[in-house]
PDB file of C-alpha atoms in Angstrom:
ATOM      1  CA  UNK A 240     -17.270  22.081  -5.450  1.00 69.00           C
ATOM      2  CA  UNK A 241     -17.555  23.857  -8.715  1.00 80.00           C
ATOM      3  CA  UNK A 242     -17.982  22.679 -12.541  1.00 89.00           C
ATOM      4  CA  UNK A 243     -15.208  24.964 -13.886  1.00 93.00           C
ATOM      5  CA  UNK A 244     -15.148  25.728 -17.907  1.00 95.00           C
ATOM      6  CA  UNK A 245     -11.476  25.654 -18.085  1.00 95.00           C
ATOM      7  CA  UNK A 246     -11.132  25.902 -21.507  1.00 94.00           C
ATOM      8  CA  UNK A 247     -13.413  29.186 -20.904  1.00 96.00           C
ATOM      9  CA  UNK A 248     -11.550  30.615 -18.079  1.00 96.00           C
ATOM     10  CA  UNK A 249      -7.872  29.843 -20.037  1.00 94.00           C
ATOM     11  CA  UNK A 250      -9.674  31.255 -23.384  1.00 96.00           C
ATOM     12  CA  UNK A 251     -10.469  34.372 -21.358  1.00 98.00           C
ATOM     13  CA  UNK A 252      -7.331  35.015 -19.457  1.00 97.00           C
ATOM     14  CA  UNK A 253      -5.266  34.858 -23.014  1.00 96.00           C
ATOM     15  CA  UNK A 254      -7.510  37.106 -23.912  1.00 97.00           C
ATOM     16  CA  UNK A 255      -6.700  39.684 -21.165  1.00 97.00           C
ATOM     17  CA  UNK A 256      -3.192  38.868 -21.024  1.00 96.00           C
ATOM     18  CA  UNK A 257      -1.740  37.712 -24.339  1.00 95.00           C
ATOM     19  CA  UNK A 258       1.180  36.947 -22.389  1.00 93.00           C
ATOM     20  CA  UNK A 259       0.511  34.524 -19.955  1.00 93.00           C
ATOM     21  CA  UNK A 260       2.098  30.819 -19.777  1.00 92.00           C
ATOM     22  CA  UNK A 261      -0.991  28.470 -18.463  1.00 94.00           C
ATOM     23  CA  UNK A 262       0.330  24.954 -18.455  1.00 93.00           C
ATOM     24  CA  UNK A 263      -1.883  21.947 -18.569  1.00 93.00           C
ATOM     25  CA  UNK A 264      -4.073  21.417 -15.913  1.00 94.00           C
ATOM     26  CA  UNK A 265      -2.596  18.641 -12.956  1.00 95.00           C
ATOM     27  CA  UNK A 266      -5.097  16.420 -11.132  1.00 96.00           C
ATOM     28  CA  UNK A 267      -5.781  17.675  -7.462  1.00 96.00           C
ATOM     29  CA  UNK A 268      -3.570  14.554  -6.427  1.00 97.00           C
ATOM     30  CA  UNK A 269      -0.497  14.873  -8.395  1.00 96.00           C
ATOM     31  CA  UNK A 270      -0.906  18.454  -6.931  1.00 97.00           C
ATOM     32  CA  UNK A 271      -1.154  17.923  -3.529  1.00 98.00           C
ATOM     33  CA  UNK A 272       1.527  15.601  -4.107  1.00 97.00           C
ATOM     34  CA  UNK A 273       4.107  17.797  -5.220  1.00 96.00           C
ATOM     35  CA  UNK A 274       3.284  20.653  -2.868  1.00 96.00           C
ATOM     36  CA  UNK A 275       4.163  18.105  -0.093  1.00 97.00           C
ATOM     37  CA  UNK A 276       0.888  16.509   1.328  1.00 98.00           C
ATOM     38  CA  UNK A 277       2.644  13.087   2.471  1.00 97.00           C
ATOM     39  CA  UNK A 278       5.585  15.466   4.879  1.00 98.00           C
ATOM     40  CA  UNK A 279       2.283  17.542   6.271  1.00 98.00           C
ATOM     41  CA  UNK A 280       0.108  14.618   6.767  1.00 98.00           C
ATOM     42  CA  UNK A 281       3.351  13.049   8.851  1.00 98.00           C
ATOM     43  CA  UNK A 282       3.945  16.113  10.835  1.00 98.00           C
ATOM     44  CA  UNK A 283      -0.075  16.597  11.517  1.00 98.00           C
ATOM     45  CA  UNK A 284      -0.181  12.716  12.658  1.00 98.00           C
ATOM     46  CA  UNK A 285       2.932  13.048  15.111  1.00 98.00           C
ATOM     47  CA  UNK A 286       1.230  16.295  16.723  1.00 98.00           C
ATOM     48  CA  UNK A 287      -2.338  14.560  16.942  1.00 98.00           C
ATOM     49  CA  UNK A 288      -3.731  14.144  20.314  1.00 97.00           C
ATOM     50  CA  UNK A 289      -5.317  10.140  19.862  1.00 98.00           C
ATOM     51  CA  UNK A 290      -5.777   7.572  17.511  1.00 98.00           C
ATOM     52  CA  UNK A 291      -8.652   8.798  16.409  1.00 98.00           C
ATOM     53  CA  UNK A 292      -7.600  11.991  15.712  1.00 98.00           C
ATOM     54  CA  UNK A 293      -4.773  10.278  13.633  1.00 98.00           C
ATOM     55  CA  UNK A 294      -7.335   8.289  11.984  1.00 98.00           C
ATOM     56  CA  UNK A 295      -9.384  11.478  11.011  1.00 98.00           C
ATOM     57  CA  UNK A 296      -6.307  12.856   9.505  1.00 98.00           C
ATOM     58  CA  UNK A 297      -5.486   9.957   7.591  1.00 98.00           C
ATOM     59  CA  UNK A 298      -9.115   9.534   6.126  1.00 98.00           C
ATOM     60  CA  UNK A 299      -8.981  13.106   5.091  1.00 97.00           C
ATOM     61  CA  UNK A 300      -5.611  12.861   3.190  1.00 98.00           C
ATOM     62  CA  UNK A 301      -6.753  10.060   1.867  1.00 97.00           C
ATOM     63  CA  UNK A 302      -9.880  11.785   0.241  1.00 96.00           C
ATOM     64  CA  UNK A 303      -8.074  14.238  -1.401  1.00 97.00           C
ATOM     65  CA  UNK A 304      -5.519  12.017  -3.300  1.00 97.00           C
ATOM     66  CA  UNK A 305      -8.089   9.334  -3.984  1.00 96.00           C
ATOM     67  CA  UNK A 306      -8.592   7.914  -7.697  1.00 92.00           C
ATOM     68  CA  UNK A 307     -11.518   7.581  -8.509  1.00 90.00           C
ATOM     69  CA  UNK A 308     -12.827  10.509  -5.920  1.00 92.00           C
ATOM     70  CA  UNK A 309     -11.453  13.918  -5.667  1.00 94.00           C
ATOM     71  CA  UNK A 310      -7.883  12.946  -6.255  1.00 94.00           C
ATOM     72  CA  UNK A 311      -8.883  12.418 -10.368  1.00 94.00           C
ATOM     73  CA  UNK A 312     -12.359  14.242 -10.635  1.00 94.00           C
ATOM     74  CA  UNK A 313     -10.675  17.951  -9.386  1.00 95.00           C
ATOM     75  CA  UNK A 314      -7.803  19.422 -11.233  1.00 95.00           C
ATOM     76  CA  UNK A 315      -5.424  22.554 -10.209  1.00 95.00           C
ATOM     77  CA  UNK A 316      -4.802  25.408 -12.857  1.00 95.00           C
ATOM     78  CA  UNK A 317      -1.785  28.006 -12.646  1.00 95.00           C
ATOM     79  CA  UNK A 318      -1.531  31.181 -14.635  1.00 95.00           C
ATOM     80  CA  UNK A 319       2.102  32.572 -14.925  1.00 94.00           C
ATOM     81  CA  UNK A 320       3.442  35.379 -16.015  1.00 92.00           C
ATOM     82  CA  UNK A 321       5.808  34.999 -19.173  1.00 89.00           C
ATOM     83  CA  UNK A 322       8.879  35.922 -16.694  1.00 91.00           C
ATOM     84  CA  UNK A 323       8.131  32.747 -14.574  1.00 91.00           C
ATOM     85  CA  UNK A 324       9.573  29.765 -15.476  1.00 86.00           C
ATOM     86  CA  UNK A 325       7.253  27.207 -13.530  1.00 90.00           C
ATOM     87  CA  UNK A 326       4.758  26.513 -11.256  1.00 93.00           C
ATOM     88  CA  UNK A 327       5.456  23.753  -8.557  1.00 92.00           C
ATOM     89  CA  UNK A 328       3.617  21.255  -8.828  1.00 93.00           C
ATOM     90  CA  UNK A 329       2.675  21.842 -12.361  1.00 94.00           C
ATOM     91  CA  UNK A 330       4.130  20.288 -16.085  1.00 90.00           C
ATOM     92  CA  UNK A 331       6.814  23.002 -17.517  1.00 82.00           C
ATOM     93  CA  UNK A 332       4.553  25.676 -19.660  1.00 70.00           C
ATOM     94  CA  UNK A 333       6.852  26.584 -22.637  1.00 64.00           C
ATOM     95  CA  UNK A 334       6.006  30.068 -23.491  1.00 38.00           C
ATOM     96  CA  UNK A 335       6.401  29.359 -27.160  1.00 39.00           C
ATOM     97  CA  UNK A 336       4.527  25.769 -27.212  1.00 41.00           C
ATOM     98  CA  UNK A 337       1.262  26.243 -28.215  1.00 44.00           C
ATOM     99  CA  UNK A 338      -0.362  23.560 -26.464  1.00 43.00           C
ATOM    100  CA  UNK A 339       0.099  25.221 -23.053  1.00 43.00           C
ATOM    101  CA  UNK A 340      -2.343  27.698 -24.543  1.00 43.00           C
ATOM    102  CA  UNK A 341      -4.896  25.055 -25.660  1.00 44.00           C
ATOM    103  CA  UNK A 342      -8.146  24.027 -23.563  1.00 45.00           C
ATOM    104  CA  UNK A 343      -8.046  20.389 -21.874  1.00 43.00           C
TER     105      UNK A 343
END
């Protein structure tokens, strides 16, 4: 894992590309829950070879979503460009609302 400066790296991109539409930063769980983890975790338990490989799987899902643990403590960050509307997984940016350009 990494200590990212996101208010740096947001700062820095705006600054390349005045353009862009960066909407606030999502925690790694709401995320991973959006992009589907609970329909792959099913279709990765119904293909595992043992209990204990379903138990593995479980435990590792269940890491990543955690709160408190790495479901809370890491967050995702998109970058679009100003002809994309969204980013699944990720709060509407409106191109002309300031506070999508704003450090968290």
């Amino acid at each position: 894992s990494v200590d990212v400066d996101f208010g740096a790296l947001r700062r820095a991109a705006l600054e390349a590309a005045p353009e862009l539409r960066i909407p606030p930063l999502v925690e790694q769980r709401h995320f991973l829950g959006a992009m589907g983890i609970e329909t792959r975790v099913n279709a990765l338990l119904r293909r595992a070879s043992s209990v204990d490989q379903q138990r593995e799987i479980l435990a590792s899902a269940q890491r990543l979503i955690d709160s408190p643990g790495m479901g809370s403590a890491y967050k995702a960050l998109a970058m679009l460009h100003a002809d994309i509307a969204d980013a699944p997984g990720f709060p509407p940016a409106d191109a002309t609302d300031d506070t999508s350009r704003r450090e968290q």
